[in-house]
């Protein structure tokens, strides 16, 4: 979490804050306060429905600017091009909270309020923070709209998991103002600014996924429980942001994500060769669970059972990521994964340093819903600066988005 009491990190920055009709609209007040305190100018745009949840007077007072809502206000003459000038003025446009309704309008280019019209006219990076009920968030329509927005290059802050206004427990809680503030700081100070065509347009992203299988004999292998789903979600998310994506995959049961170039491998040795062939990538994310050891001397024909005990000698496989780290180019970013049962943070930090990584993603295998297997994950992101962030339990696709957003936010 970002400490909002630090120096004025948003000095001179111009923010548009879109507020929509969600119960979480009250959190916009605190977000404005944090941004103003950090030195930003904040212009609030409210949808007409947002005023049912918080008054324009409150947000106008906090932002020290008149809140805009209608595109054709009754009381104003000759200012109907404000949406265009505001779209050019801003360094970042944040929509928090973003309802399913406003997300849908933004995904399909509607311009029926000051907020949606300005979103269409804006040239600056966009950040949306969905807030809605669990089922509305997980509905394929909302997910498809979010996918469209991501493809436009919008950053999407995944909602948290917890108690919702409906009384249900699930996904859909808007992140806390301090978290959103942290993302805003990251985005406006990011060296890798998003370009049109997606956050990763023109970039080559290499992702590894799945387990490796190391042969003992022609019918038996040494392997692990990796399903590949985390790496595939990352590859899909990166392609959604406009990257050219190469996915080096161990054996999995998963379909190749749309727009991803997949290379199938079986052993650690093969994965090593495939990754080396694409080491030119701008961003490498090693999500594969590479076997650290392989049988020293695989038998050419099936081993027959003989004694009560059998010893198989193993040798180390090449550490693919450490090798990339040793030859890392200055503009290249390397991301590793660590799966730990004990001393997670300390082990992950050690790996980050030893392999010369920019980020490491720590999975805690002991936690319910985390780690191998499809569905959800709960991870801790650790940047080489020491910046550490616990993400809540969420669908792996959201973890992938959060990870890419952070990587693009703190690229230094
Ligand atoms: N990795 C790799 N090549 C290997 C082994 C691991 O590139 N031969 C990568 C993994 O893809 C992952 C990271 O390195 O991104 C994991 O680091 P590692 O130290 O190998 O973790 P563990 O396999 O969990 O190692 P340890 O047994 O020391 O905990």
JSON list of C-alpha atoms in Angstrom, two decimals, residues 216 222 295-296 303 310-314:
[
{"chain": "A", "resi": 216, "resn": "UNK", "atom": "CA", "xyz": [12.46, -41.89, -15.96]},
{"chain": "A", "resi": 222, "resn": "UNK", "atom": "CA", "xyz": [8.95, -36.90, -12.77]},
{"chain": "A", "resi": 295, "resn": "UNK", "atom": "CA", "xyz": [16.66, -38.35, -14.09]},
{"chain": "A", "resi": 296, "resn": "UNK", "atom": "CA", "xyz": [20.37, -38.60, -14.75]},
{"chain": "A", "resi": 303, "resn": "UNK", "atom": "CA", "xyz": [12.09, -50.48, -16.02]},
{"chain": "A", "resi": 310, "resn": "UNK", "atom": "CA", "xyz": [14.48, -48.32, -6.20]},
{"chain": "A", "resi": 311, "resn": "UNK", "atom": "CA", "xyz": [16.85, -45.38, -6.35]},
{"chain": "A", "resi": 312, "resn": "UNK", "atom": "CA", "xyz": [16.72, -43.00, -9.26]},
{"chain": "A", "resi": 313, "resn": "UNK", "atom": "CA", "xyz": [19.58, -40.54, -9.57]},
{"chain": "A", "resi": 314, "resn": "UNK", "atom": "CA", "xyz": [18.62, -37.03, -10.60]}
]
